[in-house]
């Protein structure tokens, strides 16, 4: 500590001008350095998790052209500047009584530690729930039990509390150290100028309004970042004047800000001259298939066997791997009877697909007529032999499976025979051998001449991760291990998947042998189908229900009798009418409407699609407005299509509006 030599009193003053200015420069640069550091951390995390800049698994909208990168950085820097200035102003205020370095300390806590903490929490959640954080998923993860779900959540909360405690202790030690190390009497930093703050906020506001309206991948990238997401979300909420849930900021913004009945995904009321949802003008209803009422079969009554093979793609027929046929049994049945490929799933995931197969509807309600209820009322002996839990997602309840079945065997009942240790309901899987054993000791041991029988088999071998210990090497020697599955191993993943399909096909052969051995093959209607397809990294995706295309939404329908199936295209909700005609000995009905596809709930889908003749498939993303002529691999903003292509897109929108309108009308009837 120096003293001034020319006055008598010893007044302490800051050490030396050089040290003081060094401190001032360092302190002034600190907030910028901290913001730069946390920004780099966030962008690196986002790229690792979502492929923000590099693209990859699950990411079709990478920020990867110079224009997109420039737009992204403009928005990102604006948002980071806003929270940087706000954090700095708050730090100055909170630390106004402390030492000169206290604002920097508080800023490090707020914009450094807190920001990174929120980032960590967000990525931790996403690592469990992928992109869709929802309580329903949390419940599934807890094995369907609410208590398990909360316990599961608690262990995470416990970890978070420990982290917060460690951080607080670290902050306390850092404060003590700094108080000892830094010299007293340092100059205080001033607050940022108001004009600068105002200018930064105006720039951000302009970016938040304009960038989402460009439809650029930059807008989707920005939605992956914390400050942009929080700030635009708040602005969107604040600008939602008509309280319809959509404001002026965001990719899905309100184009009618003062009309609560018009917003994205608004119910389009037909014939009122108003385009409530902003797609396809006012809704003009298209004719839909009338839901099939309850059926009773009196005479003849052939046996019915339905085999559902999980995730089995439409291109399974004729598929060869290492020169070996994947599905020789399926091919033999198709050759003698008939096949339609692809047959489309409406939603591309298991539970809703099974409901459609048995109810004959896209979105059945609990208690609606179903094949199970029809055959029960017609005096059939009914057996369920499923490698998955049929209560999952309300399948059994919706189509009356458990209540109709005389024998009910599923993965829940065979829980102790599950193929994987993980016991959450959504991932229970039981090998086909156990299902056939259950069949042999029950329905299979009965006299089928005396009474008509209905057996439903659900084979789960082809489910992700495409291999379990019960699957022998059928078309490949070594299956890929679960942990090794990745886009860089696409070929091995595909071979493993086809090996699993081959396994399901082998068990299909066993089912056919059993029926033939009982001497009732000629009097049995057998159909084989998948519940949906599977993308195997063909476009970077693994799984189903993500993107509307024939691989994810297409499966097969094979029947053992010729003339039983109508011509393509058809979808799962058409099966019940086809079977009804077959049981009456009538010719197959032509589907009343082409296959309608959607991702997400029918009321609020993120994408919709329609299959046409000759393998055409049209899709429209309602969140981004991007339409695709899928079979041509051509995607563009929907408004840029003209002529026949525009008509295809309009047909998708009209069909969605009509399905949705009917659903609302039926809900009001109740
Ligand atoms: Zn499935």
XYZ file of C-alpha atoms and ligand atoms in Angstrom, residues 310-311 349-351 388 460 463 531-532 544, ligand 1:
12
model
C -42.930 -55.833 -35.341
C -41.279 -53.106 -37.457
C -45.650 -46.403 -34.216
C -46.752 -49.550 -32.441
C -49.689 -48.855 -30.158
C -45.062 -57.293 -26.168
C -41.206 -58.907 -31.540
C -37.790 -54.610 -32.582
C -47.217 -52.620 -37.471
C -45.033 -50.104 -39.346
C -39.927 -45.184 -37.188
Zn -43.875 -51.252 -33.532
